[in-house]
mmCIF file of C-alpha atoms in Angstrom:
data_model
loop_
_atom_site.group_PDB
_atom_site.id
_atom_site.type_symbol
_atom_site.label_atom_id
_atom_site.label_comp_id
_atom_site.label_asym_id
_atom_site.label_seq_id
_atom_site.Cartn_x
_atom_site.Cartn_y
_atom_site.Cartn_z
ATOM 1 C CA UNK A 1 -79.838 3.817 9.487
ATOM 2 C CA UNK A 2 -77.192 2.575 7.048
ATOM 3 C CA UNK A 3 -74.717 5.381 6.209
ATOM 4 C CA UNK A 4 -72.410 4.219 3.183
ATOM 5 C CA UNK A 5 -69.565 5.813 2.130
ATOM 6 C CA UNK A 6 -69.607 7.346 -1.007
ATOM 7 C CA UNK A 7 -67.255 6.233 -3.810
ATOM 8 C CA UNK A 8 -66.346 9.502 -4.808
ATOM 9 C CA UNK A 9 -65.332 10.401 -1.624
ATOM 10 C CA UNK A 10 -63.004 7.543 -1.887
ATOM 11 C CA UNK A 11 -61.769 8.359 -5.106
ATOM 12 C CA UNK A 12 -61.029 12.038 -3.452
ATOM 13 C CA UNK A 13 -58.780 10.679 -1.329
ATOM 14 C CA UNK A 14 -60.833 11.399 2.073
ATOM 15 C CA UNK A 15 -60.169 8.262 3.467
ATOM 16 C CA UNK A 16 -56.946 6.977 1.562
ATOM 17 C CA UNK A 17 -54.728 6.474 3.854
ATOM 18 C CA UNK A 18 -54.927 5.951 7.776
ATOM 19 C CA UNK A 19 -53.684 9.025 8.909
ATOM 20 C CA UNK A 20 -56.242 10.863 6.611
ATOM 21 C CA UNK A 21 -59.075 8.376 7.499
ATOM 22 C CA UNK A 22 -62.593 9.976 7.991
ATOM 23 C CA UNK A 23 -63.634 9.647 11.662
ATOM 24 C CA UNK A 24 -67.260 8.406 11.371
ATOM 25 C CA UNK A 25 -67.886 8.252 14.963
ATOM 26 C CA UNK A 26 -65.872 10.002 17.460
ATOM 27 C CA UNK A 27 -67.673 8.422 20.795
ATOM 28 C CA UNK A 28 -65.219 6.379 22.318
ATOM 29 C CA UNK A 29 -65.911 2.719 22.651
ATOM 30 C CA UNK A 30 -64.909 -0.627 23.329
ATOM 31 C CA UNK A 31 -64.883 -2.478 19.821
ATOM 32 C CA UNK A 32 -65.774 -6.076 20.293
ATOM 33 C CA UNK A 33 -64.814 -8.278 17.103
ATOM 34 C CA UNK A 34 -66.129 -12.035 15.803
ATOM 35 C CA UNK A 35 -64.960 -13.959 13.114
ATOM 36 C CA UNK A 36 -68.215 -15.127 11.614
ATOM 37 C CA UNK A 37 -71.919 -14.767 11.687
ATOM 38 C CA UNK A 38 -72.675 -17.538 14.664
ATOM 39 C CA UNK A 39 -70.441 -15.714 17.458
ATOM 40 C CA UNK A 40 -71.706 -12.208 16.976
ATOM 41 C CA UNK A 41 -75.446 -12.775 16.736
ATOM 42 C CA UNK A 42 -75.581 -13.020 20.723
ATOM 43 C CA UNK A 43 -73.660 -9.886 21.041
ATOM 44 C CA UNK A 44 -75.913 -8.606 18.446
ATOM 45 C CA UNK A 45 -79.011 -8.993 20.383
ATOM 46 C CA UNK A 46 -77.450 -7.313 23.482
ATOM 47 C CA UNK A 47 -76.944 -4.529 21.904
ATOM 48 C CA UNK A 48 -79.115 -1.407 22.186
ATOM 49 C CA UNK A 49 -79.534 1.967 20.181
ATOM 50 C CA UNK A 50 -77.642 0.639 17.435
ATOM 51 C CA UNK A 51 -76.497 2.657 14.176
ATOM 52 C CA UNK A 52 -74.873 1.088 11.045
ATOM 53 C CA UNK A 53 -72.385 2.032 9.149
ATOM 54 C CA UNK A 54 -70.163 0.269 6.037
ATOM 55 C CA UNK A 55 -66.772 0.794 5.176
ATOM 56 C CA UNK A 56 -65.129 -1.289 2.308
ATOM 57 C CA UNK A 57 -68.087 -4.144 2.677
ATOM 58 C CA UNK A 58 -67.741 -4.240 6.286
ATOM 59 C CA UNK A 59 -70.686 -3.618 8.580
ATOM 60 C CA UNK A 60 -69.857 -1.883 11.887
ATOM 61 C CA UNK A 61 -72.302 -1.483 13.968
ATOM 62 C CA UNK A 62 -72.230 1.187 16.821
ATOM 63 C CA UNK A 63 -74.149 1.262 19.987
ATOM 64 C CA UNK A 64 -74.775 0.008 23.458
ATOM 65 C CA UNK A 65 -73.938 -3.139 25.747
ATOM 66 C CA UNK A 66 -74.770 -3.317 29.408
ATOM 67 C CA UNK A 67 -74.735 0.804 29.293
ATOM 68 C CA UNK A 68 -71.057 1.020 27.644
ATOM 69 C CA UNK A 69 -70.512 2.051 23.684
ATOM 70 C CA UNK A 70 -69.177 -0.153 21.567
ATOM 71 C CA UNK A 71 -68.730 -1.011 17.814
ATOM 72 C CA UNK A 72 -69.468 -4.393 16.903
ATOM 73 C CA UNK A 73 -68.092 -6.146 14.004
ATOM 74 C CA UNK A 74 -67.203 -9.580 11.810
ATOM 75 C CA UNK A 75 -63.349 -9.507 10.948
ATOM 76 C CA UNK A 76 -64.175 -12.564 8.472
ATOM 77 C CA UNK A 77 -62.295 -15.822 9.011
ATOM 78 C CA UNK A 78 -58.564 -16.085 8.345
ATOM 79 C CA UNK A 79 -55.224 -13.649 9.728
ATOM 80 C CA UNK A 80 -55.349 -11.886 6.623
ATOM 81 C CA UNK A 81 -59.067 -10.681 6.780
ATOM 82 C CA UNK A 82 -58.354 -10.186 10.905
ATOM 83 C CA UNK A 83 -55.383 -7.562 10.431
ATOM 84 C CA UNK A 84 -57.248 -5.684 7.598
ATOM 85 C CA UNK A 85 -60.385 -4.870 8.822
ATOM 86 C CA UNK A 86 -58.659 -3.938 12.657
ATOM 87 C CA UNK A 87 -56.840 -1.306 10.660
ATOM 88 C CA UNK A 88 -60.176 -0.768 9.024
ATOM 89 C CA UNK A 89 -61.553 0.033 11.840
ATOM 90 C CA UNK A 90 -58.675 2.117 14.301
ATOM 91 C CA UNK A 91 -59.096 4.230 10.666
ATOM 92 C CA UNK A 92 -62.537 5.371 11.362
ATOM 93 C CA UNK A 93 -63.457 4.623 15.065
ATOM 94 C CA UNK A 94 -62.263 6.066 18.308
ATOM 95 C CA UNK A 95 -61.610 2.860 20.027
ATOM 96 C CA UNK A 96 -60.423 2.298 23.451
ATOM 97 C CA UNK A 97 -60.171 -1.400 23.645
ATOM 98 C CA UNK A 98 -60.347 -4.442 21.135
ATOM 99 C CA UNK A 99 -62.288 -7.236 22.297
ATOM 100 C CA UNK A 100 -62.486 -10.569 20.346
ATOM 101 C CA UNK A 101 -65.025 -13.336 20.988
ATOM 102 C CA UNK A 102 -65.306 -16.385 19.508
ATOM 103 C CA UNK A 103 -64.959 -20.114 19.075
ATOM 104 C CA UNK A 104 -61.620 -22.572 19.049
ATOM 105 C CA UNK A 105 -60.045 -25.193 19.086
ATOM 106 C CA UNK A 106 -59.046 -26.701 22.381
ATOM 107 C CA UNK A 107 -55.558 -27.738 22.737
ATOM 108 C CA UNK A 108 -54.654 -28.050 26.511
ATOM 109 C CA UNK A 109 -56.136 -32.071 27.570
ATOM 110 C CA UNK A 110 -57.098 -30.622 30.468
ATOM 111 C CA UNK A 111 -59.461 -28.195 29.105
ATOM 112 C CA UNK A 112 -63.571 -29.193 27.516
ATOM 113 C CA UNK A 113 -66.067 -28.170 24.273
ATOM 114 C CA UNK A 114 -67.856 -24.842 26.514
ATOM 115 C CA UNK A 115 -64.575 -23.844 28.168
ATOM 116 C CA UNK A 116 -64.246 -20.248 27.485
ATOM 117 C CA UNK A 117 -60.108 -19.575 27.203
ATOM 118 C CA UNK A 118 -58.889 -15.811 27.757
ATOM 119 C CA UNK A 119 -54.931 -16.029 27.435
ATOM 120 C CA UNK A 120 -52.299 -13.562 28.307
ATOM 121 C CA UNK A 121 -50.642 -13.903 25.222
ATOM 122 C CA UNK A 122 -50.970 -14.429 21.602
ATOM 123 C CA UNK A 123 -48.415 -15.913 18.847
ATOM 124 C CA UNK A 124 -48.633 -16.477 15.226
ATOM 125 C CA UNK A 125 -47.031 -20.056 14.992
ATOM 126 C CA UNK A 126 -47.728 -20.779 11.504
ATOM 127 C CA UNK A 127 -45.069 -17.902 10.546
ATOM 128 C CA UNK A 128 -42.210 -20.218 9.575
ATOM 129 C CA UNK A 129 -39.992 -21.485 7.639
ATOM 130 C CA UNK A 130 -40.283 -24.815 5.614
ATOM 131 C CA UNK A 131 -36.455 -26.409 5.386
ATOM 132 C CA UNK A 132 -35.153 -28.481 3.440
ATOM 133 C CA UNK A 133 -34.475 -32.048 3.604
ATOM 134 C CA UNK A 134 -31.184 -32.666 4.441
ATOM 135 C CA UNK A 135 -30.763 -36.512 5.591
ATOM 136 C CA UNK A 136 -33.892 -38.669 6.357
ATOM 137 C CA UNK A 137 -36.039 -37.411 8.700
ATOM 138 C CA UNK A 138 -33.855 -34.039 9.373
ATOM 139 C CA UNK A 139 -34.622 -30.731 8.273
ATOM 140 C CA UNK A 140 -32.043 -27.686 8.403
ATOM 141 C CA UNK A 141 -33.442 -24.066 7.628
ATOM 142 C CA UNK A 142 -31.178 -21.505 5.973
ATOM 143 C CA UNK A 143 -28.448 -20.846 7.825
ATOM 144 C CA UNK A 144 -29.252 -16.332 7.211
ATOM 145 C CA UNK A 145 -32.922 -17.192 8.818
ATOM 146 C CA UNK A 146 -33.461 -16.743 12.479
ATOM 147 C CA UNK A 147 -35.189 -19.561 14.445
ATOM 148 C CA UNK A 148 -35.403 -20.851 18.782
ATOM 149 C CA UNK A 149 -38.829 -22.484 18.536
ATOM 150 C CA UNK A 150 -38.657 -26.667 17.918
ATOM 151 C CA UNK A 151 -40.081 -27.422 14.754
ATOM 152 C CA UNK A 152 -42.743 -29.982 13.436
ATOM 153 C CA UNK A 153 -40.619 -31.717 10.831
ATOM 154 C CA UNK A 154 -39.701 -28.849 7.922
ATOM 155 C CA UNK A 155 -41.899 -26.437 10.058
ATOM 156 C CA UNK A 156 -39.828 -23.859 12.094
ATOM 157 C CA UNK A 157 -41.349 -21.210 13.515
ATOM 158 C CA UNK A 158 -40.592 -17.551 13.609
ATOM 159 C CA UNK A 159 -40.556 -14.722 14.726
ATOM 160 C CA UNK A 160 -42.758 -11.667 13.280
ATOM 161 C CA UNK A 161 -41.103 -8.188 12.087
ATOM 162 C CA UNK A 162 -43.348 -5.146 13.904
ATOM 163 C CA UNK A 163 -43.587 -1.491 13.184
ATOM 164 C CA UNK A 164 -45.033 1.339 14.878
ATOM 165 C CA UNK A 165 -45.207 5.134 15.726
ATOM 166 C CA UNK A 166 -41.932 5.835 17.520
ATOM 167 C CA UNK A 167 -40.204 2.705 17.641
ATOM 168 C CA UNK A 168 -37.447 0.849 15.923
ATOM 169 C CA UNK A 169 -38.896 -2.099 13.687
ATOM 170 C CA UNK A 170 -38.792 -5.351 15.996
ATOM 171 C CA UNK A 171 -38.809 -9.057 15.825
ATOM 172 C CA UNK A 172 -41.599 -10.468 18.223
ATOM 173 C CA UNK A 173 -43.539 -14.218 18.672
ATOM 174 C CA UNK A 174 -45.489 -13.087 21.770
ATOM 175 C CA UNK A 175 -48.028 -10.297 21.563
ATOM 176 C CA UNK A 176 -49.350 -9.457 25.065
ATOM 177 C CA UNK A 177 -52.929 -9.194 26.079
ATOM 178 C CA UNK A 178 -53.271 -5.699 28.291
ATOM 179 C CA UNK A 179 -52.979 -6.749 31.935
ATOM 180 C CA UNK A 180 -56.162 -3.663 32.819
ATOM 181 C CA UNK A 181 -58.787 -5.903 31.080
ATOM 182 C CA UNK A 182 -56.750 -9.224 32.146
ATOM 183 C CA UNK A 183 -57.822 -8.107 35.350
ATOM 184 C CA UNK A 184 -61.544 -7.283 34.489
ATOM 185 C CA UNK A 185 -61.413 -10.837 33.202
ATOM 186 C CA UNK A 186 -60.045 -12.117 36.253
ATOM 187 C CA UNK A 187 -63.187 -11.010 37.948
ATOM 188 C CA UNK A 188 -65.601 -12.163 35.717
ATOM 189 C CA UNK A 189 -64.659 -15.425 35.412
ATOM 190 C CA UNK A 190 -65.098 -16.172 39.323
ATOM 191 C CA UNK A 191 -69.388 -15.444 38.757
ATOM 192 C CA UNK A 192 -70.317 -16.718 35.504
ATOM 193 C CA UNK A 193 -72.471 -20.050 34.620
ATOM 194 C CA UNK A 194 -72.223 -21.109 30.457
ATOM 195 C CA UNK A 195 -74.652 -23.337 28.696
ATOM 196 C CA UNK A 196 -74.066 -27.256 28.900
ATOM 197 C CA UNK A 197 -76.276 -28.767 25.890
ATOM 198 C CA UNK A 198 -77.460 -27.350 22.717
ATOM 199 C CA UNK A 199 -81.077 -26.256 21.623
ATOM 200 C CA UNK A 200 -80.633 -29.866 19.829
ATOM 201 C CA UNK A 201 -79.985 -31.285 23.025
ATOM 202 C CA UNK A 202 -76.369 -32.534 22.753
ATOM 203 C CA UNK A 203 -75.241 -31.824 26.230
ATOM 204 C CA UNK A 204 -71.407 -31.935 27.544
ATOM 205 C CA UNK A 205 -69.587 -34.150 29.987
ATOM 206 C CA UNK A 206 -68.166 -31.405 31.865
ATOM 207 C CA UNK A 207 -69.555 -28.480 33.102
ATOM 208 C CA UNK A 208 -67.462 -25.619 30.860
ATOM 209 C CA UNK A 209 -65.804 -23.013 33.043
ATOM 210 C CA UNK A 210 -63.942 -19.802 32.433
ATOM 211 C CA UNK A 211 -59.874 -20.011 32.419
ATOM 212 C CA UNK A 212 -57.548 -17.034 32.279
ATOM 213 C CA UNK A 213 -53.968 -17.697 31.727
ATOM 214 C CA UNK A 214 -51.911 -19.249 29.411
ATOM 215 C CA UNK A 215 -51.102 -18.725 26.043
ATOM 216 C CA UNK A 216 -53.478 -18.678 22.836
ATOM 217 C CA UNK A 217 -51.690 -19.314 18.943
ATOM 218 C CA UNK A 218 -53.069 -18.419 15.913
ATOM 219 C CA UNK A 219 -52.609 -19.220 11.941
ATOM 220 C CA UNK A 220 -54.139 -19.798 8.354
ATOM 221 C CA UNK A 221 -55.299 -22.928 8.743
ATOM 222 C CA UNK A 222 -58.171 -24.939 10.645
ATOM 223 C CA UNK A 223 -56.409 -27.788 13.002
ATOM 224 C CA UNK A 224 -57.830 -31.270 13.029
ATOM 225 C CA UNK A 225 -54.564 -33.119 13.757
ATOM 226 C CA UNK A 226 -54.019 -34.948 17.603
ATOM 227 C CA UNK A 227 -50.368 -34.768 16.565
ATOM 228 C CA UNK A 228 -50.158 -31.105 15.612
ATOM 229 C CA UNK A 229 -52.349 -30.304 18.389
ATOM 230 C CA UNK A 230 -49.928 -31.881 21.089
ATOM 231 C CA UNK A 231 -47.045 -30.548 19.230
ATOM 232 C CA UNK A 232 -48.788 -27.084 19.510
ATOM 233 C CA UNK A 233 -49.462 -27.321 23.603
ATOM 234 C CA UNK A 234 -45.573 -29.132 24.185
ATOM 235 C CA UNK A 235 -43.840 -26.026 22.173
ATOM 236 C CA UNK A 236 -46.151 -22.919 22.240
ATOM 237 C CA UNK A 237 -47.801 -24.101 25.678
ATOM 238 C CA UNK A 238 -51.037 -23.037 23.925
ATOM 239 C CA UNK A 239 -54.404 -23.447 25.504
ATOM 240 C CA UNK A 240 -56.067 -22.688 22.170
ATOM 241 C CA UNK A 241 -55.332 -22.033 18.680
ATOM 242 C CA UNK A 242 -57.408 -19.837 15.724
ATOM 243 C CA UNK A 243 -57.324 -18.133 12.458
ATOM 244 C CA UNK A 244 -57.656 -14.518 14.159
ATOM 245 C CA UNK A 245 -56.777 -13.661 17.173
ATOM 246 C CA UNK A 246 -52.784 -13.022 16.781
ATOM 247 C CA UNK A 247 -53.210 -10.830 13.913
ATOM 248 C CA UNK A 248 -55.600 -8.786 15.813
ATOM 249 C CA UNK A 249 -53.033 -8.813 18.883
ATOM 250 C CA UNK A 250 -50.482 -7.640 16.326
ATOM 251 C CA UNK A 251 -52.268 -5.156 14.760
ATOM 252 C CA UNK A 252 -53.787 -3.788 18.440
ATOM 253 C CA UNK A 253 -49.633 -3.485 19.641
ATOM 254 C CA UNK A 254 -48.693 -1.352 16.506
ATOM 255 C CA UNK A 255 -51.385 0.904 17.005
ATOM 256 C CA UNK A 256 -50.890 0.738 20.993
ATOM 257 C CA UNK A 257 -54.743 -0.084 21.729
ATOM 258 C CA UNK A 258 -55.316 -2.096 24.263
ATOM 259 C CA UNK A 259 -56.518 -5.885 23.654
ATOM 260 C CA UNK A 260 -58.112 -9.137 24.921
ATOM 261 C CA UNK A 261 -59.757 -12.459 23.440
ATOM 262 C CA UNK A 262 -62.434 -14.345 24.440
ATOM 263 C CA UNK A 263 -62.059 -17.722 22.818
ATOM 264 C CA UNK A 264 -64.818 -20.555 23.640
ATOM 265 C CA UNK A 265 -63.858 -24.427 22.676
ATOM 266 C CA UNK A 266 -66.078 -25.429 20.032
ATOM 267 C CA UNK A 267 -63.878 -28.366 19.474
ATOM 268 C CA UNK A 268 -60.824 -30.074 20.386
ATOM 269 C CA UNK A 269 -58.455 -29.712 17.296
ATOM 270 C CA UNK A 270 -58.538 -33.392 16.689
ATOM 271 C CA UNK A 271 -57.932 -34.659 20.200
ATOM 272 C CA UNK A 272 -61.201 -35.739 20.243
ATOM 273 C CA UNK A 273 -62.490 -39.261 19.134
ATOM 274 C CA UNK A 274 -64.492 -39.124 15.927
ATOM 275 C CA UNK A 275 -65.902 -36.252 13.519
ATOM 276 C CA UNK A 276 -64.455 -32.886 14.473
ATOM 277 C CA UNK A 277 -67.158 -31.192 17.442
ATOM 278 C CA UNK A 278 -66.846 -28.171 15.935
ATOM 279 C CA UNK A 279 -70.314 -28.862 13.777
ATOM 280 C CA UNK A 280 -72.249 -29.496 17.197
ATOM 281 C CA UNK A 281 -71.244 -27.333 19.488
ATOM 282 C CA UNK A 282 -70.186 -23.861 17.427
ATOM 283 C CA UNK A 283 -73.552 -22.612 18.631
ATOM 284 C CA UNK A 284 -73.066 -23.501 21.961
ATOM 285 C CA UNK A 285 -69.646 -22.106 22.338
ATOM 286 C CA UNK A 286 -70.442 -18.778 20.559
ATOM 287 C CA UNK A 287 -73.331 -18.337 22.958
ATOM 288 C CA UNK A 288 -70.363 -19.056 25.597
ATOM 289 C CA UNK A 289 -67.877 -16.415 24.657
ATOM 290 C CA UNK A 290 -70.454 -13.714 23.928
ATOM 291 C CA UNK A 291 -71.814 -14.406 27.819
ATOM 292 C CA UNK A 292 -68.799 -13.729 28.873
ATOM 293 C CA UNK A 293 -67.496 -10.977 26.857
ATOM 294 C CA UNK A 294 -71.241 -9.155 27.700
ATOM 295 C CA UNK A 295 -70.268 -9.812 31.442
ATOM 296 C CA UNK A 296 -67.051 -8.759 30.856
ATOM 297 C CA UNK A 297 -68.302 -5.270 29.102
ATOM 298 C CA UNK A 298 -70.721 -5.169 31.841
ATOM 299 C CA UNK A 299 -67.460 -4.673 34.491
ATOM 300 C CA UNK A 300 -65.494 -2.337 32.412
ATOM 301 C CA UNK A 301 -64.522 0.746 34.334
ATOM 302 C CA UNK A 302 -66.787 4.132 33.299
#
């Protein structure tokens, strides 16, 4: 059953801001997040005793996996779309932990398409500055604006500015993943198989495996660069980067919810030779992730 909010209500005020939010569900539950259509439909299907409901578009969809509730939802692609709809939904869920699963791009050499990557800790590394020219070849950023990271030509890094309940605004590039479900992760990881070809029959070289540990980045824009991507491993010492999962990271720390990311290669970033892999093996890796994060749901404490 599809319960929509009603307009009017809206226009009242019941849900205007987040402290006044309407709880539409008070069961608590593990909210598991995808970007886009292909890396939820597994978790979809896993699901049982599912109810609907839409806030603002956005389709979240309570229920069961492997006996636990959850709320199941697409953020939509991008940081932007990622923070909003997390708020959306701390609003109007009760929500012990944020999971995200989904597909990215590989950026450690020593990791394959099918790998599923669960890092420790998440950084926005497209939040920078972009200096000016000052000689050939050398870029200086205002002297008033903060910066340790090395840049990629006029790119500089930065931190971010955070605010929450209690606490002094900060500056922050690291957002860390909660060390409880690191550990839940830990275990998984040591049991699970993953696909190896596509219903198409495009197989892999290497047999994908699960790797916690490390460091995942994320930004507005898709990466198809081999020099950006080994910039982004040598400075950030990144396993994977994405569109989402910072933002999510950022938004979980301000409202102190625990959270953890399931990212699956689809692709290597443009350390690959050729087209981008992302076209053949999204479906694969999505399949990936969602095995995992089901497993991982699976051996979440009562």
């Amino acid at each position: 059953m599809l319960k929509q909010l009603c307009c009017l209500a809206l226009l009242a005020g019941s849900i205007s801001t987040a402290s006044g939010a309407e709880m539409l569900d008070d069961t608590p539950r593990t909210a598991v997040m995808s970007a886009f259509a292909p890396e939820w439909v597994a978790l979809q299907a896993a699901m049982s005793d599912r109810e609907d409901f839409s806030v603002n578009g956005v389709t979240f969809a309570t229920g069961t996996i492997e006996g636990k509730p959850v709320v199941l939802f697409l953020t939509g692609v991008s940081m932007v779309n990622a923070a909003m709809n997390s708020q959306l939904l701390l609003d109007h869920f009760a929500v012990k932990n944020i999971v995200f699963s989904g597909i990215a791009g590989g950026v450690n050499p020593d990791r394959h398409i099918g790998d599923v990557i669960v890092p420790t800790q998440w950084g926005q590394y497209l939040d920078m500055i972009l200096a000016r020219e000052t000689a050939p070849g050398e870029f200086t950023p205002p002297s008033f604006l903060p910066h340790s990271l090395p840049n990629y030509g006029m790119m500089f890094p930065q931190d971010v500015t955070v605010t929450r309940e209690g606490s002094e605004p900060e500056n922050k590039f690291w957002f860390a993943v909660d060390p409880d479900l690191l550990k839940v992760a830990e275990g998984v990881a040591e049991s699970i198989s993953l696909k190896d070809c596509t219903p198409d029959n495009a197989c892999l070289t290497t047999a994908p495996k699960v790797y916690v540990g490390g460091n995942g980045v994320s930004g507005s824009a898709f990466v198809d660069n081999a020099e950006f991507r080994s910039y982004a491993f040598d400075t950030f010492d990144a396993q994977v980067l994405d569109m989402e999962s910072a933002a999510v990271a950022h938004v979980a720390y301000a409202n102190n919810v625990p959270f953890i990311a399931f990212r699956s290669l689809s692709d290597l970033a443009g350390g690959g030779e050729g087209e981008n892999e992302m076209g053949t093996f999204m479906g694969l890796a999505s399949d990936n992730s969602a095995a995992v994060v089901e497993a991982f749901i699976a051996a979440l404490p009562e």
